[in-house]
GROMACS .gro file of C-alpha atoms in nm:
model
  433
    1MET     CA    1  -0.478  -2.734  -4.388
    2PRO     CA    2  -0.250  -2.986  -4.120
    3PRO     CA    3  -0.137  -2.814  -3.811
    4VAL     CA    4   0.188  -2.645  -3.818
    5PRO     CA    5   0.485  -2.834  -3.587
    6SER     CA    6   0.619  -2.715  -3.302
    7GLY     CA    7   0.762  -2.389  -3.240
    8GLY     CA    8   0.591  -2.274  -2.961
    9PRO     CA    9   0.342  -2.251  -2.723
   10ALA     CA   10   0.082  -2.113  -2.995
   11ALA     CA   11   0.219  -2.371  -3.265
   12HIS     CA   12  -0.136  -2.507  -3.264
   13SER     CA   13  -0.331  -2.189  -3.359
   14ALA     CA   14  -0.424  -1.959  -3.657
   15VAL     CA   15  -0.464  -2.306  -3.851
   16ARG     CA   16  -0.781  -2.326  -4.126
   17PRO     CA   17  -1.047  -2.556  -4.019
   18GLU     CA   18  -1.053  -2.884  -4.184
   19ARG     CA   19  -1.339  -2.732  -4.391
   20SER     CA   20  -1.218  -2.403  -4.540
   21ALA     CA   21  -1.388  -2.147  -4.721
   22TRP     CA   22  -1.040  -2.083  -4.876
   23ARG     CA   23  -1.122  -2.448  -5.067
   24ASP     CA   24  -1.401  -2.261  -5.307
   25VAL     CA   25  -1.158  -1.960  -5.389
   26PRO     CA   26  -1.026  -1.993  -5.769
   27ARG     CA   27  -0.658  -2.105  -5.652
   28LEU     CA   28  -0.561  -1.781  -5.912
   29GLN     CA   29  -0.770  -1.538  -5.681
   30VAL     CA   30  -0.594  -1.718  -5.400
   31LYS     CA   31  -0.232  -1.665  -5.529
   32ARG     CA   32  -0.306  -1.286  -5.672
   33PHE     CA   33  -0.399  -1.203  -5.324
   34ALA     CA   34  -0.100  -1.347  -5.149
   35GLY     CA   35   0.114  -1.165  -5.414
   36LEU     CA   36  -0.059  -0.841  -5.286
   37ALA     CA   37  -0.030  -0.909  -4.926
   38MET     CA   38   0.375  -1.025  -4.943
   39ALA     CA   39   0.376  -0.641  -5.143
   40GLU     CA   40   0.251  -0.443  -4.950
   41ALA     CA   41   0.412  -0.570  -4.622
   42PRO     CA   42   0.702  -0.377  -4.621
   43ALA     CA   43   0.471  -0.032  -4.645
   44LEU     CA   44   0.210  -0.177  -4.457
   45ALA     CA   45   0.452  -0.254  -4.129
   46GLU     CA   46   0.633   0.063  -4.150
   47ASP     CA   47   0.287   0.228  -4.145
   48ILE     CA   48   0.162  -0.016  -3.791
   49LEU     CA   49   0.486   0.091  -3.646
   50ARG     CA   50   0.409   0.465  -3.766
   51GLU     CA   51   0.106   0.451  -3.583
   52ILE     CA   52   0.210   0.285  -3.285
   53ARG     CA   53   0.504   0.535  -3.189
   54HIS     CA   54   0.188   0.832  -3.234
   55GLU     CA   55   0.030   0.626  -2.934
   56TYR     CA   56   0.307   0.532  -2.743
   57PRO     CA   57   0.545   0.761  -2.843
   58HIS     CA   58   0.829   0.731  -2.573
   59LEU     CA   59   0.827   0.334  -2.701
   60PRO     CA   60   1.217   0.300  -2.768
   61LEU     CA   61   1.306   0.172  -3.079
   62VAL     CA   62   1.599  -0.061  -3.088
   63LEU     CA   63   1.810  -0.151  -3.369
   64ASP     CA   64   1.923  -0.452  -3.537
   65GLU     CA   65   2.317  -0.586  -3.648
   66SER     CA   66   2.175  -0.359  -3.986
   67GLY     CA   67   2.028  -0.034  -3.857
   68GLU     CA   68   1.702  -0.118  -3.912
   69PRO     CA   69   1.420  -0.113  -3.609
   70MET     CA   70   1.378  -0.472  -3.451
   71ALA     CA   71   1.014  -0.337  -3.388
   72LEU     CA   72   0.983  -0.288  -3.785
   73VAL     CA   73   1.142  -0.648  -3.867
   74GLY     CA   74   0.935  -0.788  -3.649
   75ILE     CA   75   0.603  -0.646  -3.752
   76ARG     CA   76   0.686  -0.761  -4.138
   77ARG     CA   77   0.786  -1.078  -4.034
   78ALA     CA   78   0.469  -1.153  -3.887
   79ILE     CA   79   0.263  -1.002  -4.178
   80GLU     CA   80   0.425  -1.255  -4.432
   81GLY     CA   81   0.438  -1.513  -4.198
   82PHE     CA   82   0.050  -1.515  -4.125
   83VAL     CA   83   0.006  -1.458  -4.513
   84GLN     CA   84   0.228  -1.776  -4.559
   85LEU     CA   85   0.056  -1.955  -4.314
   86GLN     CA   86  -0.267  -1.869  -4.475
   87LEU     CA   87  -0.260  -1.900  -4.788
   88ALA     CA   88   0.094  -2.019  -4.943
   89ASP     CA   89   0.125  -2.422  -5.031
   90ALA     CA   90   0.207  -2.622  -4.774
   91GLU     CA   91   0.577  -2.717  -4.834
   92ASP     CA   92   0.605  -2.274  -4.825
   93ARG     CA   93   0.499  -2.268  -4.477
   94PRO     CA   94   0.660  -2.075  -4.209
   95ARG     CA   95   0.742  -2.375  -3.956
   96SER     CA   96   0.735  -2.134  -3.620
   97HIS     CA   97   0.622  -1.754  -3.507
   98PRO     CA   98   0.872  -1.480  -3.547
   99ALA     CA   99   1.126  -1.554  -3.270
  100VAL     CA  100   1.209  -1.168  -3.269
  101PHE     CA  101   0.889  -1.154  -3.085
  102GLN     CA  102   1.037  -1.301  -2.807
  103GLU     CA  103   1.292  -1.067  -2.766
  104PHE     CA  104   1.008  -0.811  -2.771
  105GLY     CA  105   0.879  -1.017  -2.435
  106ARG     CA  106   1.254  -1.014  -2.307
  107GLY     CA  107   1.314  -0.647  -2.377
  108GLN     CA  108   0.971  -0.605  -2.119
  109SER     CA  109   1.105  -0.777  -1.875
  110LEU     CA  110   1.446  -0.634  -1.870
  111HIS     CA  111   1.297  -0.282  -1.871
  112GLY     CA  112   1.095  -0.352  -1.551
  113ARG     CA  113   0.754  -0.300  -1.734
  114SER     CA  114   0.429  -0.477  -1.764
  115LEU     CA  115   0.330  -0.682  -2.106
  116ASP     CA  116  -0.020  -0.526  -2.067
  117SER     CA  117   0.125  -0.239  -2.289
  118LEU     CA  118   0.274  -0.436  -2.598
  119GLN     CA  119  -0.039  -0.705  -2.601
  120ALA     CA  120  -0.210  -0.303  -2.676
  121MET     CA  121   0.049  -0.273  -2.955
  122TYR     CA  122  -0.029  -0.623  -3.082
  123ARG     CA  123  -0.375  -0.603  -3.106
  124LEU     CA  124  -0.356  -0.196  -3.280
  125GLY     CA  125  -0.103  -0.314  -3.521
  126VAL     CA  126  -0.392  -0.669  -3.574
  127ARG     CA  127  -0.616  -0.398  -3.616
  128LEU     CA  128  -0.467  -0.175  -3.885
  129ALA     CA  129  -0.356  -0.503  -4.090
  130TRP     CA  130  -0.693  -0.615  -4.089
  131ARG     CA  131  -0.816  -0.261  -4.272
  132ARG     CA  132  -0.548  -0.319  -4.533
  133LEU     CA  133  -0.590  -0.691  -4.597
  134ALA     CA  134  -0.993  -0.680  -4.668
  135GLU     CA  135  -0.926  -0.376  -4.859
  136LEU     CA  136  -0.680  -0.619  -5.093
  137GLY     CA  137  -0.905  -0.930  -5.058
  138GLN     CA  138  -1.161  -0.672  -5.247
  139ARG     CA  139  -0.922  -0.620  -5.470
  140ALA     CA  140  -0.845  -0.985  -5.574
  141LEU     CA  141  -1.245  -1.029  -5.574
  142ILE     CA  142  -1.198  -1.233  -5.251
  143PRO     CA  143  -1.527  -1.372  -5.119
  144PRO     CA  144  -1.623  -1.243  -4.790
  145PRO     CA  145  -1.656  -1.584  -4.615
  146ALA     CA  146  -1.322  -1.683  -4.665
  147MET     CA  147  -1.217  -1.304  -4.600
  148TYR     CA  148  -1.379  -1.365  -4.253
  149GLU     CA  149  -1.234  -1.698  -4.112
  150LEU     CA  150  -0.890  -1.515  -4.254
  151ALA     CA  151  -1.031  -1.222  -3.977
  152GLU     CA  152  -1.068  -1.482  -3.713
  153SER     CA  153  -0.723  -1.661  -3.808
  154GLY     CA  154  -0.589  -1.331  -3.749
  155PHE     CA  155  -0.633  -1.296  -3.399
  156GLU     CA  156  -0.537  -1.661  -3.360
  157TYR     CA  157  -0.241  -1.591  -3.498
  158LEU     CA  158  -0.207  -1.290  -3.263
  159ASP     CA  159  -0.261  -1.526  -2.930
  160GLY     CA  160   0.061  -1.704  -3.090
  161LEU     CA  161   0.291  -1.417  -3.110
  162VAL     CA  162   0.156  -1.249  -2.768
  163ASP     CA  163   0.287  -1.637  -2.648
  164GLN     CA  164   0.575  -1.653  -2.792
  165SER     CA  165   0.617  -1.251  -2.578
  166VAL     CA  166   0.506  -1.451  -2.263
  167ARG     CA  167   0.812  -1.667  -2.321
  168GLY     CA  168   1.051  -1.450  -2.383
  169TYR     CA  169   0.934  -1.229  -2.052
  170ALA     CA  170   0.935  -1.574  -1.819
  171GLU     CA  171   1.296  -1.659  -1.979
  172ALA     CA  172   1.406  -1.276  -1.866
  173ALA     CA  173   1.227  -1.272  -1.549
  174ALA     CA  174   1.357  -1.624  -1.438
  175ARG     CA  175   1.701  -1.477  -1.572
  176GLN     CA  176   1.654  -1.147  -1.391
  177ALA     CA  177   1.549  -1.345  -1.024
  178GLY     CA  178   1.833  -1.593  -1.055
  179GLU     CA  179   2.072  -1.300  -1.085
  180ARG     CA  180   1.945  -1.106  -0.778
  181LEU     CA  181   1.946  -1.442  -0.558
  182ARG     CA  182   2.335  -1.453  -0.690
  183LEU     CA  183   2.387  -1.090  -0.623
  184GLN     CA  184   2.184  -1.110  -0.283
  185ARG     CA  185   2.378  -1.440  -0.199
  186LYS     CA  186   2.727  -1.223  -0.237
  187LEU     CA  187   2.583  -0.947   0.032
  188ILE     CA  188   2.455  -1.203   0.259
  189ASP     CA  189   2.782  -1.357   0.244
  190LEU     CA  190   2.956  -1.023   0.289
  191LEU     CA  191   2.707  -0.876   0.567
  192LEU     CA  192   2.769  -1.177   0.781
  193THR     CA  193   3.205  -1.187   0.752
  194GLU     CA  194   3.376  -1.115   1.025
  195GLN     CA  195   3.546  -0.735   0.973
  196THR     CA  196   3.874  -0.835   1.100
  197GLU     CA  197   3.854  -1.118   0.815
  198GLN     CA  198   3.791  -0.832   0.584
  199THR     CA  199   4.028  -0.585   0.706
  200GLY     CA  200   4.265  -0.830   0.765
  201HIS     CA  201   4.457  -0.880   1.115
  202ALA     CA  202   4.745  -0.636   1.048
  203ASP     CA  203   4.705  -0.267   1.179
  204HIS     CA  204   4.970  -0.178   0.978
  205PRO     CA  205   4.975  -0.232   0.597
  206ALA     CA  206   5.357  -0.310   0.505
  207ARG     CA  207   5.538  -0.027   0.297
  208GLY     CA  208   5.471  -0.050  -0.071
  209ALA     CA  209   5.178  -0.309  -0.042
  210ALA     CA  210   4.795  -0.249  -0.134
  211ALA     CA  211   4.593  -0.060   0.097
  212PRO     CA  212   4.293  -0.347   0.194
  213PRO     CA  213   4.021  -0.301   0.033
  214ASP     CA  214   3.730  -0.084   0.204
  215PRO     CA  215   3.436  -0.331   0.373
  216ALA     CA  216   3.161  -0.056   0.409
  217ARG     CA  217   3.228   0.059   0.035
  218ALA     CA  218   3.247  -0.298  -0.106
  219LEU     CA  219   2.907  -0.350   0.112
  220ALA     CA  220   2.770  -0.001  -0.057
  221GLU     CA  221   2.835  -0.104  -0.391
  222ARG     CA  222   2.640  -0.535  -0.382
  223ALA     CA  223   2.353  -0.350  -0.187
  224ALA     CA  224   2.328  -0.097  -0.497
  225ARG     CA  225   2.338  -0.361  -0.711
  226ILE     CA  226   2.032  -0.507  -0.587
  227GLY     CA  227   1.899  -0.177  -0.446
  228TRP     CA  228   1.840  -0.252  -0.117
  229PRO     CA  229   1.926   0.057   0.115
  230LEU     CA  230   2.179   0.013   0.376
  231PRO     CA  231   2.048  -0.004   0.717
  232GLY     CA  232   2.142   0.118   1.043
  233ARG     CA  233   2.050  -0.209   1.230
  234VAL     CA  234   1.992  -0.555   1.121
  235SER     CA  235   1.926  -0.856   1.298
  236VAL     CA  236   1.992  -1.209   1.151
  237GLY     CA  237   1.784  -1.508   1.148
  238VAL     CA  238   1.854  -1.868   1.138
  239LEU     CA  239   1.618  -2.157   0.990
  240LEU     CA  240   1.567  -2.521   1.027
  241ARG     CA  241   1.373  -2.673   0.704
  242PRO     CA  242   1.008  -2.782   0.863
  243ALA     CA  243   1.091  -3.021   0.526
  244ARG     CA  244   1.326  -3.025   0.278
  245GLU     CA  245   1.150  -2.917  -0.022
  246ALA     CA  246   0.955  -2.626   0.202
  247VAL     CA  247   0.908  -2.346   0.009
  248ALA     CA  248   1.095  -2.000   0.089
  249PRO     CA  249   0.873  -1.771   0.355
  250ALA     CA  250   0.719  -1.482   0.241
  251VAL     CA  251   0.927  -1.230   0.443
  252GLY     CA  252   0.844  -0.947   0.263
  253GLN     CA  253   1.047  -0.694   0.089
  254GLY     CA  254   1.383  -0.583   0.246
  255VAL     CA  255   1.464  -0.878   0.394
  256LEU     CA  256   1.754  -1.053   0.238
  257LEU     CA  257   1.721  -1.474   0.246
  258ASP     CA  258   1.974  -1.728   0.115
  259MET     CA  259   1.786  -2.067   0.088
  260GLU     CA  260   2.062  -2.228  -0.091
  261THR     CA  261   2.249  -2.350   0.272
  262GLU     CA  262   2.119  -2.601   0.490
  263GLN     CA  263   2.015  -2.371   0.710
  264PRO     CA  264   1.869  -2.112   0.500
  265ARG     CA  265   1.981  -1.726   0.685
  266MET     CA  266   1.763  -1.409   0.644
  267VAL     CA  267   1.944  -1.063   0.701
  268VAL     CA  268   1.635  -0.806   0.798
  269PRO     CA  269   1.683  -0.442   0.815
  270ASP     CA  270   1.590  -0.218   1.119
  271PRO     CA  271   1.379  -0.522   1.274
  272ASP     CA  272   1.235  -0.298   1.492
  273ALA     CA  273   1.088  -0.108   1.262
  274ALA     CA  274   0.642  -0.087   1.269
  275GLY     CA  275   0.528  -0.404   1.201
  276ARG     CA  276   0.812  -0.561   1.136
  277PRO     CA  277   0.806  -0.839   1.410
  278GLU     CA  278   0.482  -0.965   1.324
  279LEU     CA  279   0.494  -0.983   0.956
  280LEU     CA  280   0.826  -1.218   1.017
  281ARG     CA  281   0.620  -1.375   1.336
  282ARG     CA  282   0.318  -1.461   0.995
  283ALA     CA  283   0.564  -1.503   0.774
  284MET     CA  284   0.779  -1.818   0.979
  285ALA     CA  285   0.444  -2.000   1.041
  286GLY     CA  286   0.537  -2.376   1.068
  287TRP     CA  287   0.936  -2.307   1.033
  288SER     CA  288   1.209  -2.313   1.318
  289GLY     CA  289   1.472  -2.111   1.373
  290ALA     CA  290   1.600  -1.838   1.569
  291ILE     CA  291   1.651  -1.423   1.498
  292GLY     CA  292   1.991  -1.256   1.651
  293PRO     CA  293   1.972  -0.974   1.859
  294PRO     CA  294   1.951  -0.589   1.683
  295VAL     CA  295   2.289  -0.507   1.583
  296PRO     CA  296   2.445  -0.164   1.367
  297LEU     CA  297   2.482  -0.320   1.029
  298PRO     CA  298   2.884  -0.394   1.088
  299ASP     CA  299   2.845  -0.623   1.379
  300ALA     CA  300   2.601  -0.831   1.173
  301ALA     CA  301   2.779  -1.151   1.198
  302LYS     CA  302   2.752  -1.089   1.628
  303SER     CA  303   2.412  -1.159   1.560
  304LEU     CA  304   2.445  -1.425   1.318
  305ARG     CA  305   2.678  -1.620   1.611
  306TRP     CA  306   2.395  -1.556   1.873
  307ALA     CA  307   2.095  -1.682   1.646
  308GLU     CA  308   2.330  -1.987   1.525
  309ALA     CA  309   2.388  -2.068   1.916
  310ALA     CA  310   2.001  -2.055   2.008
  311VAL     CA  311   1.905  -2.318   1.712
  312ARG     CA  312   2.199  -2.531   1.837
  313LEU     CA  313   2.001  -2.519   2.171
  314VAL     CA  314   1.689  -2.542   1.974
  315GLU     CA  315   1.824  -2.913   1.847
  316ARG     CA  316   1.878  -3.026   2.145
  317GLY     CA  317   1.556  -2.955   2.245
  318LEU     CA  318   1.678  -2.718   2.513
  319LEU     CA  319   1.475  -2.438   2.316
  320PRO     CA  320   1.115  -2.427   2.189
  321ALA     CA  321   1.083  -2.555   1.873
  322GLY     CA  322   0.824  -2.500   1.601
  323GLU     CA  323   0.837  -2.190   1.602
  324VAL     CA  324   1.111  -1.856   1.539
  325LEU     CA  325   1.276  -1.766   1.837
  326HIS     CA  326   1.426  -1.410   1.881
  327CYS     CA  327   1.705  -1.446   2.093
  328THR     CA  328   1.657  -1.112   2.267
  329GLU     CA  329   1.336  -1.307   2.484
  330HIS     CA  330   1.605  -1.597   2.573
  331THR     CA  331   1.868  -1.411   2.667
  332GLN     CA  332   1.853  -1.609   3.022
  333ALA     CA  333   1.899  -1.947   2.797
  334LEU     CA  334   2.159  -1.867   2.571
  335VAL     CA  335   2.352  -1.693   2.874
  336LEU     CA  336   2.380  -2.026   3.090
  337LEU     CA  337   2.324  -2.337   2.871
  338GLN     CA  338   2.524  -2.223   2.562
  339PRO     CA  339   2.871  -2.298   2.769
  340GLU     CA  340   2.751  -2.621   2.851
  341GLU     CA  341   3.101  -2.773   2.943
  342LEU     CA  342   3.217  -2.451   3.145
  343ILE     CA  343   2.842  -2.453   3.304
  344ASP     CA  344   2.889  -2.832   3.380
  345ASP     CA  345   3.228  -2.790   3.559
  346LEU     CA  346   3.161  -2.516   3.784
  347SER     CA  347   2.828  -2.704   3.837
  348ARG     CA  348   3.029  -3.049   3.972
  349ARG     CA  349   3.302  -2.782   4.156
  350ALA     CA  350   2.994  -2.566   4.304
  351LEU     CA  351   2.733  -2.858   4.416
  352ALA     CA  352   3.016  -3.072   4.518
  353PRO     CA  353   2.929  -3.093   4.912
  354LEU     CA  354   2.611  -3.241   4.795
  355ALA     CA  355   2.751  -3.565   4.619
  356HIS     CA  356   2.718  -3.761   4.923
  357CYS     CA  357   2.332  -3.728   4.947
  358GLY     CA  358   2.059  -3.927   4.794
  359PRO     CA  359   1.880  -3.817   4.437
  360THR     CA  360   1.617  -3.702   4.620
  361HIS     CA  361   1.720  -3.550   4.896
  362ALA     CA  362   2.034  -3.340   4.668
  363ARG     CA  363   1.716  -3.201   4.472
  364ARG     CA  364   1.529  -3.068   4.731
  365MET     CA  365   1.863  -2.933   4.930
  366ALA     CA  366   1.909  -2.780   4.604
  367ASP     CA  367   1.588  -2.619   4.523
  368THR     CA  368   1.565  -2.479   4.882
  369LEU     CA  369   1.913  -2.354   4.810
  370LEU     CA  370   1.834  -2.180   4.471
  371ALA     CA  371   1.493  -2.025   4.651
  372TRP     CA  372   1.708  -1.883   4.914
  373LEU     CA  373   1.964  -1.758   4.666
  374GLU     CA  374   1.686  -1.607   4.453
  375THR     CA  375   1.425  -1.451   4.701
  376ARG     CA  376   1.761  -1.339   5.001
  377GLY     CA  377   1.430  -1.347   5.260
  378GLY     CA  378   1.388  -1.604   5.530
  379ALA     CA  379   1.241  -1.877   5.611
  380PRO     CA  380   0.844  -1.814   5.535
  381GLU     CA  381   0.951  -1.614   5.244
  382VAL     CA  382   1.161  -1.956   5.089
  383ALA     CA  383   0.848  -2.165   5.221
  384ALA     CA  384   0.562  -2.017   5.054
  385ARG     CA  385   0.747  -2.014   4.732
  386LEU     CA  386   0.838  -2.363   4.763
  387GLY     CA  387   0.502  -2.477   4.869
  388VAL     CA  388   0.634  -2.629   5.174
  389HIS     CA  389   0.619  -2.535   5.523
  390PRO     CA  390   0.891  -2.308   5.733
  391GLN     CA  391   1.023  -2.536   5.991
  392THR     CA  392   1.096  -2.779   5.671
  393VAL     CA  393   1.288  -2.515   5.535
  394ARG     CA  394   1.461  -2.388   5.851
  395TYR     CA  395   1.595  -2.783   5.882
  396ARG     CA  396   1.725  -2.781   5.533
  397LEU     CA  397   1.895  -2.448   5.575
  398ARG     CA  398   2.105  -2.587   5.884
  399GLN     CA  399   2.186  -2.857   5.648
  400ILE     CA  400   2.289  -2.634   5.381
  401ARG     CA  401   2.502  -2.402   5.621
  402GLU     CA  402   2.706  -2.767   5.763
  403LEU     CA  403   2.730  -2.891   5.383
  404TRP     CA  404   2.913  -2.521   5.240
  405GLY     CA  405   3.015  -2.383   5.608
  406ASP     CA  406   3.135  -2.050   5.583
  407GLU     CA  407   3.137  -2.074   5.198
  408ILE     CA  408   2.804  -2.006   5.171
  409ASP     CA  409   2.860  -1.656   5.297
  410ASP     CA  410   3.098  -1.555   5.031
  411PRO     CA  411   2.904  -1.373   4.773
  412ASP     CA  412   3.116  -1.491   4.432
  413ARG     CA  413   3.047  -1.832   4.576
  414ARG     CA  414   2.695  -1.755   4.641
  415PHE     CA  415   2.670  -1.608   4.276
  416GLU     CA  416   2.830  -1.939   4.161
  417LEU     CA  417   2.557  -2.145   4.275
  418GLU     CA  418   2.291  -1.978   4.216
  419LEU     CA  419   2.442  -1.925   3.868
  420VAL     CA  420   2.466  -2.325   3.815
  421LEU     CA  421   2.085  -2.412   3.957
  422ARG     CA  422   1.952  -2.153   3.713
  423ALA     CA  423   2.111  -2.331   3.450
  424ARG     CA  424   1.969  -2.658   3.587
  425ARG     CA  425   1.662  -2.557   3.641
  426LEU     CA  426   1.655  -2.436   3.253
  427ARG     CA  427   1.750  -2.794   3.193
  428ASP     CA  428   1.540  -2.928   3.342
  429LEU     CA  429   1.194  -2.689   3.229
  430SER     CA  430   1.325  -2.792   2.905
  431GLY     CA  431   1.341  -3.164   2.907
  432GLY     CA  432   1.744  -3.158   2.877
  433PRO     CA  433   1.946  -3.383   3.078
   0.00000   0.00000   0.00000
């Protein structure tokens, strides 16, 4: 008997071998057996469904458009399809397995159940069907070798039905996953929208105008749709892809991840929870990026802003790449290096007295000034910090006082000087300009 044309991954199964014991069975006996089996199919299907429901009492019965249980329809079609496939003439053979078994697989996925119980039901049905077919084979005087061959084909046919269910299960799971990702992205967008944008800029809406939507309620509704418990605090991360086709990091359950943007974003609930930092560190191996500071849930956009600022510094080479940084561990760099234009302008004004010094001398004077401002000590303390002789420091400090005059004693002026000198040191340490 030739192979059955396409109709699913298992369309090749349940095909009678080239040398079949059925070839030796008289045609009339084969037709009689086939007729008995087809006539018995409706009653056999009902018996199988009854036994399955006895073994699985909580199995829901879904009705088709005619009000008949889909399970009963599927079992009956499977029996009829098997008989036709094995015993009917070539032109009467079915071209594929019953598509209703894909629906069974989809149903298992949509209700959050595994395929294990469904396959167990299939095996139960095959055992019951084989007993009835064996009885019919005796009535039709079918020789044992042919019946043994039929039993073997029955289990191959079962594999085809299972493949149909697996396909339906996988399709439904993929649709569910896609829908969840879509809803998750919408939730992330809402979380990272500034509250002023969500509520509008008007403190008092115009008389008769509809009240603005409640952002907290909208947030709770979207979170509930994907089963995401609203946390008290969150951190927001921004990632840099190590490669264009990089696989999403396994950030764990509860962390919202949006891989659709150029720089993937993630929302980490309760970032200080036990084990969370270590889990993220392992999951982010090989990635670069930054995680903003923990903030109350309504302020998630603020955490995002700091993460974006840190990522910009990473891209400029002012913060280390090759890891996902925590903004709380790089506060000084974020405060001093982020407002680049303001710091540069302040640096030009604050360090103007060094403009007429040579580059090497100016750098030595700046280093000495910063060490003096940081230690608030005398020449010995500054010398120990710089690794030079105290007399050298005394000479430089006299020059500094000559360059800045009385301004060097002004607390505000000293603060500005320390600010720009610390910013310059951070840039030097990072290799920046």
